[in-house]
Amino acid sequence: METLFAAVAVDVRVFDELTYRVPEHLLDSIQVGQLVHVPFRNQRKTGVIRTLSTTPPDFDPEKIREVLELVEVEPIVEPAFISFLNFMADYYLVPFSEVLRVAVPSSIRTDGAKFYTPIEGATVPRDLVDIFESIPSGGEVVADIRKRSGIIFSKLADLESAGAVSVTYLDLAKVKEKKEKFYAAMDGESEGKLGAKQREILAYLRRRTEPVSGTELRGVFDNPYSSIKGLLTKELVKVWEESRYRNPFIDEPGPRKHVTLSREQELALDAILPTLGPDAFSPFLLHGVTGSGKTEVYIRAITKVLEEGKMGLILLPEISLTPQFVSVFRSVFNDEIAVLHSGLSPAHRFDQWRKIRAGEVSIVIGARSALFAPLKNIGLIIVDEEHDSSFKQEEGVRYNARDMAIVLAMKVKATIILGSATPSLESFQNAKAGKFTYLEMKKRAANQALPDVELVDLRESARVDGLEHLSEKLSIELTACIDKGHQSILFLNRRGFSPCILCGSCGHQWRCEACDVSLTYHRSQESLRCHHCDFIIRLPEQCPTCANKRIGPKGIGTEQLSDILSANNKKYVVSRLDADTGKGKKLNEILKQFREGETNVLVGTQMVTKGHDFPNVTLVGVISADSGLNFPDFRGAERTFQLLSQVAGRAGRGTLEGRVLIQTYDPSHFALQCASTHDYHSFAEQELERRQKFQLPPFSSLIAAKVESGRSETVMRAAHKWASIAKGFVRREKLSGVVVKGPATAPFEKLRNKYRWQVLLQGTRKEVRRVALFTQDAFEEQRGVKVIIDVDPVNML
């Protein structure tokens, strides 16, 4: 019989694949994606089978150890999904085990436990009767059953195949399954007397045809448990526990509104719907202006894919900022939906994952991590606001969820829709090149006009006393807007009271001790805080350099702007939405108050730009449009255009006309000019021409080697060494298409007590990967030095 070798991803950080021989007794049952136990050094480790092959590895086969046993008979990861994870690991130059940690919850991998609950009256294999009867009625961890009985996992799994046990997973490290007690009346009469409440409860249970939960009993009877305890003792009531999912939704779905499709929506759906039946990769770029009805196109497409018996995945950049989007989908699909995002508690995330794996939902909505939801038979993937940089993971495996969603759609042969009012230039160029089908919706769904946008030159604009950061024009229009009973949004992409504190005598500036940035002043807390490492100190009373007490804030943040507006005009009922105020339930409270008209001015950072629909907003003011243009990042113009276009799209979405005022010191900049005329195509044409001239993405690939160390001299030497190896390889291999830029200090030279340098590889995708792989292997690890390889970096700071 031919020898079979398994490449196993063990839950340890190693780049080399660990190869094991498959023992003869497992040859007929072993599969890619199964969970197995393997020997690792002198321990037993859990791993996932990545590949199976008859080709022996290029080292002594006699040294290869055997797989010990199967932990899961059924694959915990589908083979097609393993192929997708393999691609991710190879593309982002990280170990497969690192990708697996991101994709599969710890409760399924190693840290938690498979849990068996016996099913009363089930048919049990004869050789497992003793083991089955030893399992407590409330269930038991499978590993504990195995340890107690000595039986192997694969044999124990016959209980699953026979339908004798229900299977769940417990995350022992973080959260347990939610259990709830249920009660039902039993036949028979009491031999003793019953109290009045006991008689009431017993009568209530006997009237019910279904078991009654403890939650329901508490709602009907005050403090029922002492009475229930007596009924249980008299054997008039029985009790048991059942698993219950926690509800991750804060609000109930709103009513479903009747929607009549526009001609542009119909044309988009005419192109998309025919692709949802066949198993074929079909990519679309849906470019629709703000308010054009992209969400309705998504709903109709999801409806069709469900009719085809397939499932849908929807990725949003920050789902916690778009409760309205989720509410609209729930009004249509309700219990068909699961959500996955970082805003959920561990308990909610765990429950949602279990529901998806059990096949109890057909649609998953979530942020980056929802890409790894255990959906089977995916027919449609939607990436909404596909341009958003939040899709890029900035720690651990630095993947871009938008790009990997495209790869996943290719692997499972599904349709994918990338939707945006301001598509990324990478996606737009792919559409121009014919790789994506381009669909454009130029008009708003209800045929409302796009808001009128005016650039206000701050160099020449007068100011109103008490409102120095607002031009006279914006101040006048804001007052007029509120006087009409309308609402306004003021966008300022800087939180806190002011970005820094200065000594008025010597100019001393308070800076973070761990980061190369100034401390932001938060007046509500009378503190100075670093927004990178969260270092915080109380506001000092005097300057540490000259002992002068003339210290004060410079610049403006959302906290100061909202305070100034509230103090200036009693008609302004101001709410603030930023990272300080919009956490958890507070976010929904702020949005609800504004939507219901309890506040009339919403001041905020880019959180106010994220897909919100406020029909009564007729004025949007941008306090400073220039900050993004001055960042040392080649994407600065693109981000500025996208941000301004998105926030401008919040105005005039109802029956009222909208107006946008953008304050700037550089009104001639092409990004601002194009934003003011809603002209995406003109912006894209000019920016793509510039990118092509300098061979920047999407006309080349970038890989950043980000070097970090706690010592400035150490990181400098390490960065020079890394760059030297890369440049030497480029010369030897004559890779004329690759440019090695740097080493150079990062724009933020120090963050979280780490000094930072970086080296950029720029060129064709194939060649920059060759350089990065060689350099990564040749670079000798140094104590205290960390080199992070960032493929397709989005954040250049």
PDB file of C-alpha atoms in Angstrom, residues 382-580:
ATOM      1  CA  ILE A 382     -20.862  41.594  -1.214  1.00  0.00           C
ATOM      2  CA  VAL A 383     -18.164  44.032  -0.108  1.00  0.00           C
ATOM      3  CA  ASP A 384     -19.862  47.325   0.693  1.00  0.00           C
ATOM      4  CA  GLU A 385     -17.771  50.537   0.828  1.00  0.00           C
ATOM      5  CA  GLU A 386     -15.024  48.462  -0.779  1.00  0.00           C
ATOM      6  CA  HIS A 387     -12.674  51.470  -0.854  1.00  0.00           C
ATOM      7  CA  ASP A 388     -12.498  51.711   2.942  1.00  0.00           C
ATOM      8  CA  SER A 389      -9.053  51.212   4.497  1.00  0.00           C
ATOM      9  CA  SER A 390     -10.659  49.438   7.480  1.00  0.00           C
ATOM     10  CA  PHE A 391     -10.720  46.263   5.382  1.00  0.00           C
ATOM     11  CA  LYS A 392      -6.947  46.072   5.848  1.00  0.00           C
ATOM     12  CA  GLN A 393      -5.852  44.265   9.016  1.00  0.00           C
ATOM     13  CA  GLU A 394      -2.955  46.175  10.611  1.00  0.00           C
ATOM     14  CA  GLU A 395      -1.806  43.553  13.120  1.00  0.00           C
ATOM     15  CA  GLY A 396      -0.996  39.845  12.958  1.00  0.00           C
ATOM     16  CA  VAL A 397      -1.796  38.508   9.492  1.00  0.00           C
ATOM     17  CA  ARG A 398      -2.007  41.775   7.557  1.00  0.00           C
ATOM     18  CA  TYR A 399      -4.621  40.734   5.045  1.00  0.00           C
ATOM     19  CA  ASN A 400      -6.994  42.928   3.075  1.00  0.00           C
ATOM     20  CA  ALA A 401     -10.490  41.485   3.461  1.00  0.00           C
ATOM     21  CA  ARG A 402     -11.663  43.043   0.189  1.00  0.00           C
ATOM     22  CA  ASP A 403      -8.857  41.442  -1.822  1.00  0.00           C
ATOM     23  CA  MET A 404      -9.241  38.095  -0.077  1.00  0.00           C
ATOM     24  CA  ALA A 405     -13.017  38.187  -0.633  1.00  0.00           C
ATOM     25  CA  ILE A 406     -12.268  38.291  -4.367  1.00  0.00           C
ATOM     26  CA  VAL A 407      -9.957  35.289  -3.993  1.00  0.00           C
ATOM     27  CA  LEU A 408     -12.579  33.409  -1.942  1.00  0.00           C
ATOM     28  CA  ALA A 409     -15.201  34.078  -4.618  1.00  0.00           C
ATOM     29  CA  MET A 410     -12.798  32.637  -7.207  1.00  0.00           C
ATOM     30  CA  LYS A 411     -12.154  29.537  -5.061  1.00  0.00           C
ATOM     31  CA  VAL A 412     -15.835  28.764  -4.421  1.00  0.00           C
ATOM     32  CA  LYS A 413     -16.978  29.951  -7.877  1.00  0.00           C
ATOM     33  CA  ALA A 414     -19.323  32.647  -6.615  1.00  0.00           C
ATOM     34  CA  THR A 415     -20.482  36.103  -7.671  1.00  0.00           C
ATOM     35  CA  ILE A 416     -18.884  39.051  -5.884  1.00  0.00           C
ATOM     36  CA  ILE A 417     -20.107  42.654  -5.843  1.00  0.00           C
ATOM     37  CA  LEU A 418     -17.738  45.427  -4.777  1.00  0.00           C
ATOM     38  CA  GLY A 419     -19.892  48.453  -3.982  1.00  0.00           C
ATOM     39  CA  SER A 420     -18.890  52.072  -3.396  1.00  0.00           C
ATOM     40  CA  ALA A 421     -19.730  55.663  -4.229  1.00  0.00           C
ATOM     41  CA  THR A 422     -15.960  56.271  -4.476  1.00  0.00           C
ATOM     42  CA  PRO A 423     -14.296  53.041  -5.640  1.00  0.00           C
ATOM     43  CA  SER A 424     -10.666  52.403  -4.792  1.00  0.00           C
ATOM     44  CA  LEU A 425      -8.383  53.111  -7.714  1.00  0.00           C
ATOM     45  CA  GLU A 426      -7.251  49.472  -7.654  1.00  0.00           C
ATOM     46  CA  SER A 427     -10.816  48.261  -8.216  1.00  0.00           C
ATOM     47  CA  PHE A 428     -11.570  50.960 -10.785  1.00  0.00           C
ATOM     48  CA  GLN A 429      -8.450  50.054 -12.761  1.00  0.00           C
ATOM     49  CA  ASN A 430      -9.465  46.375 -12.672  1.00  0.00           C
ATOM     50  CA  ALA A 431     -12.836  47.392 -14.106  1.00  0.00           C
ATOM     51  CA  LYS A 432     -11.146  49.475 -16.812  1.00  0.00           C
ATOM     52  CA  ALA A 433      -8.956  46.495 -17.678  1.00  0.00           C
ATOM     53  CA  GLY A 434     -12.025  44.254 -18.031  1.00  0.00           C
ATOM     54  CA  LYS A 435     -11.283  42.091 -14.972  1.00  0.00           C
ATOM     55  CA  PHE A 436     -14.505  43.275 -13.292  1.00  0.00           C
ATOM     56  CA  THR A 437     -17.872  44.044 -14.871  1.00  0.00           C
ATOM     57  CA  TYR A 438     -18.419  47.767 -14.292  1.00  0.00           C
ATOM     58  CA  LEU A 439     -21.926  48.899 -13.265  1.00  0.00           C
ATOM     59  CA  GLU A 440     -22.592  52.587 -12.649  1.00  0.00           C
ATOM     60  CA  MET A 441     -25.538  54.297 -10.966  1.00  0.00           C
ATOM     61  CA  LYS A 442     -25.167  58.042 -11.493  1.00  0.00           C
ATOM     62  CA  LYS A 443     -28.430  59.195  -9.910  1.00  0.00           C
ATOM     63  CA  ARG A 444     -29.988  58.898  -6.479  1.00  0.00           C
ATOM     64  CA  ALA A 445     -32.708  56.260  -6.194  1.00  0.00           C
ATOM     65  CA  ALA A 446     -35.562  58.705  -5.539  1.00  0.00           C
ATOM     66  CA  ASN A 447     -34.149  61.043  -8.192  1.00  0.00           C
ATOM     67  CA  GLN A 448     -33.092  63.646  -5.594  1.00  0.00           C
ATOM     68  CA  ALA A 449     -30.386  66.024  -6.747  1.00  0.00           C
ATOM     69  CA  LEU A 450     -26.896  65.581  -5.392  1.00  0.00           C
ATOM     70  CA  PRO A 451     -26.085  68.357  -2.916  1.00  0.00           C
ATOM     71  CA  ASP A 452     -24.599  71.617  -4.090  1.00  0.00           C
ATOM     72  CA  VAL A 453     -20.954  71.772  -2.922  1.00  0.00           C
ATOM     73  CA  GLU A 454     -18.996  74.989  -2.390  1.00  0.00           C
ATOM     74  CA  LEU A 455     -15.308  75.372  -1.486  1.00  0.00           C
ATOM     75  CA  VAL A 456     -14.721  78.100   1.104  1.00  0.00           C
ATOM     76  CA  ASP A 457     -11.241  79.676   0.934  1.00  0.00           C
ATOM     77  CA  LEU A 458     -10.120  80.121   4.547  1.00  0.00           C
ATOM     78  CA  ARG A 459      -7.334  82.469   3.463  1.00  0.00           C
ATOM     79  CA  GLU A 460      -9.891  85.106   2.517  1.00  0.00           C
ATOM     80  CA  SER A 461     -12.936  84.218   4.583  1.00  0.00           C
ATOM     81  CA  ALA A 462     -14.108  86.408   7.468  1.00  0.00           C
ATOM     82  CA  ARG A 463     -14.926  84.889  10.865  1.00  0.00           C
ATOM     83  CA  VAL A 464     -17.770  85.368  13.349  1.00  0.00           C
ATOM     84  CA  ASP A 465     -16.883  86.309  16.936  1.00  0.00           C
ATOM     85  CA  GLY A 466     -16.872  83.215  19.119  1.00  0.00           C
ATOM     86  CA  LEU A 467     -16.751  80.871  16.126  1.00  0.00           C
ATOM     87  CA  GLU A 468     -13.216  81.426  14.857  1.00  0.00           C
ATOM     88  CA  HIS A 469     -12.954  77.975  13.293  1.00  0.00           C
ATOM     89  CA  LEU A 470     -16.071  78.496  11.184  1.00  0.00           C
ATOM     90  CA  SER A 471     -16.023  80.781   8.201  1.00  0.00           C
ATOM     91  CA  GLU A 472     -18.628  83.538   8.209  1.00  0.00           C
ATOM     92  CA  LYS A 473     -20.408  81.780   5.343  1.00  0.00           C
ATOM     93  CA  LEU A 474     -20.642  78.432   7.154  1.00  0.00           C
ATOM     94  CA  SER A 475     -21.760  80.136  10.368  1.00  0.00           C
ATOM     95  CA  ILE A 476     -24.555  82.021   8.596  1.00  0.00           C
ATOM     96  CA  GLU A 477     -25.751  78.942   6.707  1.00  0.00           C
ATOM     97  CA  LEU A 478     -25.666  76.816   9.860  1.00  0.00           C
ATOM     98  CA  THR A 479     -27.934  79.272  11.660  1.00  0.00           C
ATOM     99  CA  ALA A 480     -30.294  79.438   8.677  1.00  0.00           C
ATOM    100  CA  CYS A 481     -30.439  75.652   8.492  1.00  0.00           C
ATOM    101  CA  ILE A 482     -31.416  75.309  12.159  1.00  0.00           C
ATOM    102  CA  ASP A 483     -33.921  78.168  11.928  1.00  0.00           C
ATOM    103  CA  LYS A 484     -35.727  76.213   9.187  1.00  0.00           C
ATOM    104  CA  GLY A 485     -36.038  73.220  11.489  1.00  0.00           C
ATOM    105  CA  HIS A 486     -33.477  71.220   9.495  1.00  0.00           C
ATOM    106  CA  GLN A 487     -30.369  69.396  10.713  1.00  0.00           C
ATOM    107  CA  SER A 488     -26.660  69.751  10.010  1.00  0.00           C
ATOM    108  CA  ILE A 489     -23.522  67.620  10.184  1.00  0.00           C
ATOM    109  CA  LEU A 490     -20.140  69.220  10.870  1.00  0.00           C
ATOM    110  CA  PHE A 491     -17.161  67.035   9.987  1.00  0.00           C
ATOM    111  CA  LEU A 492     -13.803  67.480  11.728  1.00  0.00           C
ATOM    112  CA  ASN A 493     -11.459  64.509  11.544  1.00  0.00           C
ATOM    113  CA  ARG A 494      -9.730  65.148  14.865  1.00  0.00           C
ATOM    114  CA  ARG A 495     -11.139  64.093  18.228  1.00  0.00           C
ATOM    115  CA  GLY A 496     -10.426  65.577  21.632  1.00  0.00           C
ATOM    116  CA  PHE A 497     -10.519  69.226  22.638  1.00  0.00           C
ATOM    117  CA  SER A 498      -7.304  70.226  20.866  1.00  0.00           C
ATOM    118  CA  PRO A 499      -4.443  68.314  19.222  1.00  0.00           C
ATOM    119  CA  CYS A 500      -1.766  69.712  21.529  1.00  0.00           C
ATOM    120  CA  ILE A 501      -0.920  71.883  24.543  1.00  0.00           C
ATOM    121  CA  LEU A 502       1.818  74.530  24.346  1.00  0.00           C
ATOM    122  CA  CYS A 503       3.576  76.768  26.838  1.00  0.00           C
ATOM    123  CA  GLY A 504       2.874  80.353  25.866  1.00  0.00           C
ATOM    124  CA  SER A 505       6.270  81.457  27.189  1.00  0.00           C
ATOM    125  CA  CYS A 506       8.910  78.986  25.949  1.00  0.00           C
ATOM    126  CA  GLY A 507       6.890  76.969  23.427  1.00  0.00           C
ATOM    127  CA  HIS A 508       7.269  73.630  25.244  1.00  0.00           C
ATOM    128  CA  GLN A 509       4.939  70.983  23.795  1.00  0.00           C
ATOM    129  CA  TRP A 510       3.754  67.965  25.750  1.00  0.00           C
ATOM    130  CA  ARG A 511       4.555  64.759  23.849  1.00  0.00           C
ATOM    131  CA  CYS A 512       3.954  61.071  24.493  1.00  0.00           C
ATOM    132  CA  GLU A 513       6.827  59.331  26.259  1.00  0.00           C
ATOM    133  CA  ALA A 514       6.270  56.147  24.241  1.00  0.00           C
ATOM    134  CA  CYS A 515       5.336  57.604  20.842  1.00  0.00           C
ATOM    135  CA  ASP A 516       6.663  60.297  18.523  1.00  0.00           C
ATOM    136  CA  VAL A 517       3.416  62.325  18.709  1.00  0.00           C
ATOM    137  CA  SER A 518       1.973  65.209  20.706  1.00  0.00           C
ATOM    138  CA  LEU A 519      -0.551  64.492  23.448  1.00  0.00           C
ATOM    139  CA  THR A 520      -4.166  65.401  22.715  1.00  0.00           C
ATOM    140  CA  TYR A 521      -6.001  67.523  25.266  1.00  0.00           C
ATOM    141  CA  HIS A 522      -9.356  66.156  26.482  1.00  0.00           C
ATOM    142  CA  ARG A 523     -11.019  68.874  28.546  1.00  0.00           C
ATOM    143  CA  SER A 524     -13.889  66.705  29.809  1.00  0.00           C
ATOM    144  CA  GLN A 525     -11.295  64.601  31.642  1.00  0.00           C
ATOM    145  CA  GLU A 526      -8.757  67.402  32.188  1.00  0.00           C
ATOM    146  CA  SER A 527      -6.163  65.065  30.729  1.00  0.00           C
ATOM    147  CA  LEU A 528      -3.559  64.754  27.988  1.00  0.00           C
ATOM    148  CA  ARG A 529      -3.797  61.471  26.068  1.00  0.00           C
ATOM    149  CA  CYS A 530      -1.909  59.619  23.340  1.00  0.00           C
ATOM    150  CA  HIS A 531      -4.296  58.198  20.762  1.00  0.00           C
ATOM    151  CA  HIS A 532      -1.767  55.515  19.771  1.00  0.00           C
ATOM    152  CA  CYS A 533      -0.743  53.870  23.049  1.00  0.00           C
ATOM    153  CA  ASP A 534      -3.384  55.426  25.365  1.00  0.00           C
ATOM    154  CA  PHE A 535      -0.735  56.974  27.649  1.00  0.00           C
ATOM    155  CA  ILE A 536      -2.518  59.550  29.828  1.00  0.00           C
ATOM    156  CA  ILE A 537      -1.535  62.250  32.313  1.00  0.00           C
ATOM    157  CA  ARG A 538      -3.449  64.948  34.142  1.00  0.00           C
ATOM    158  CA  LEU A 539      -3.353  68.433  32.647  1.00  0.00           C
ATOM    159  CA  PRO A 540      -0.244  70.084  34.174  1.00  0.00           C
ATOM    160  CA  GLU A 541      -0.528  73.361  36.034  1.00  0.00           C
ATOM    161  CA  GLN A 542       2.760  74.798  34.810  1.00  0.00           C
ATOM    162  CA  CYS A 543       5.468  74.265  32.211  1.00  0.00           C
ATOM    163  CA  PRO A 544       8.188  71.783  33.298  1.00  0.00           C
ATOM    164  CA  THR A 545      10.798  73.748  31.326  1.00  0.00           C
ATOM    165  CA  CYS A 546      10.230  77.351  32.435  1.00  0.00           C
ATOM    166  CA  ALA A 547       7.660  76.933  35.263  1.00  0.00           C
ATOM    167  CA  ASN A 548       5.366  79.385  33.496  1.00  0.00           C
ATOM    168  CA  LYS A 549       1.638  78.855  34.009  1.00  0.00           C
ATOM    169  CA  ARG A 550       0.690  80.319  30.611  1.00  0.00           C
ATOM    170  CA  ILE A 551      -0.100  76.972  28.999  1.00  0.00           C
ATOM    171  CA  GLY A 552      -3.025  76.398  26.694  1.00  0.00           C
ATOM    172  CA  PRO A 553      -4.529  74.389  23.839  1.00  0.00           C
ATOM    173  CA  LYS A 554      -3.618  74.922  20.186  1.00  0.00           C
ATOM    174  CA  GLY A 555      -5.825  73.743  17.343  1.00  0.00           C
ATOM    175  CA  ILE A 556      -9.341  72.342  17.544  1.00  0.00           C
ATOM    176  CA  GLY A 557     -10.943  68.929  17.955  1.00  0.00           C
ATOM    177  CA  THR A 558     -14.532  67.685  17.962  1.00  0.00           C
ATOM    178  CA  GLU A 559     -14.904  68.172  21.721  1.00  0.00           C
ATOM    179  CA  GLN A 560     -13.991  71.867  21.510  1.00  0.00           C
ATOM    180  CA  LEU A 561     -16.100  72.474  18.411  1.00  0.00           C
ATOM    181  CA  SER A 562     -19.225  70.995  20.006  1.00  0.00           C
ATOM    182  CA  ASP A 563     -18.638  73.069  23.170  1.00  0.00           C
ATOM    183  CA  ILE A 564     -18.194  76.279  21.164  1.00  0.00           C
ATOM    184  CA  LEU A 565     -21.362  75.689  19.141  1.00  0.00           C
ATOM    185  CA  SER A 566     -23.461  74.930  22.231  1.00  0.00           C
ATOM    186  CA  ALA A 567     -22.205  78.065  23.986  1.00  0.00           C
ATOM    187  CA  ASN A 568     -22.652  80.324  20.938  1.00  0.00           C
ATOM    188  CA  ASN A 569     -26.281  79.657  20.082  1.00  0.00           C
ATOM    189  CA  LYS A 570     -28.994  78.122  22.272  1.00  0.00           C
ATOM    190  CA  LYS A 571     -30.791  76.919  19.140  1.00  0.00           C
ATOM    191  CA  TYR A 572     -27.908  74.520  18.481  1.00  0.00           C
ATOM    192  CA  VAL A 573     -28.663  71.204  20.199  1.00  0.00           C
ATOM    193  CA  VAL A 574     -25.327  69.534  19.600  1.00  0.00           C
ATOM    194  CA  SER A 575     -24.311  65.889  19.799  1.00  0.00           C
ATOM    195  CA  ARG A 576     -20.813  64.546  19.193  1.00  0.00           C
ATOM    196  CA  LEU A 577     -19.847  61.312  17.459  1.00  0.00           C
ATOM    197  CA  ASP A 578     -16.232  60.173  17.654  1.00  0.00           C
ATOM    198  CA  ALA A 579     -14.171  57.368  19.176  1.00  0.00           C
ATOM    199  CA  ASP A 580     -14.580  58.911  22.635  1.00  0.00           C
TER     200      ASP A 580
END
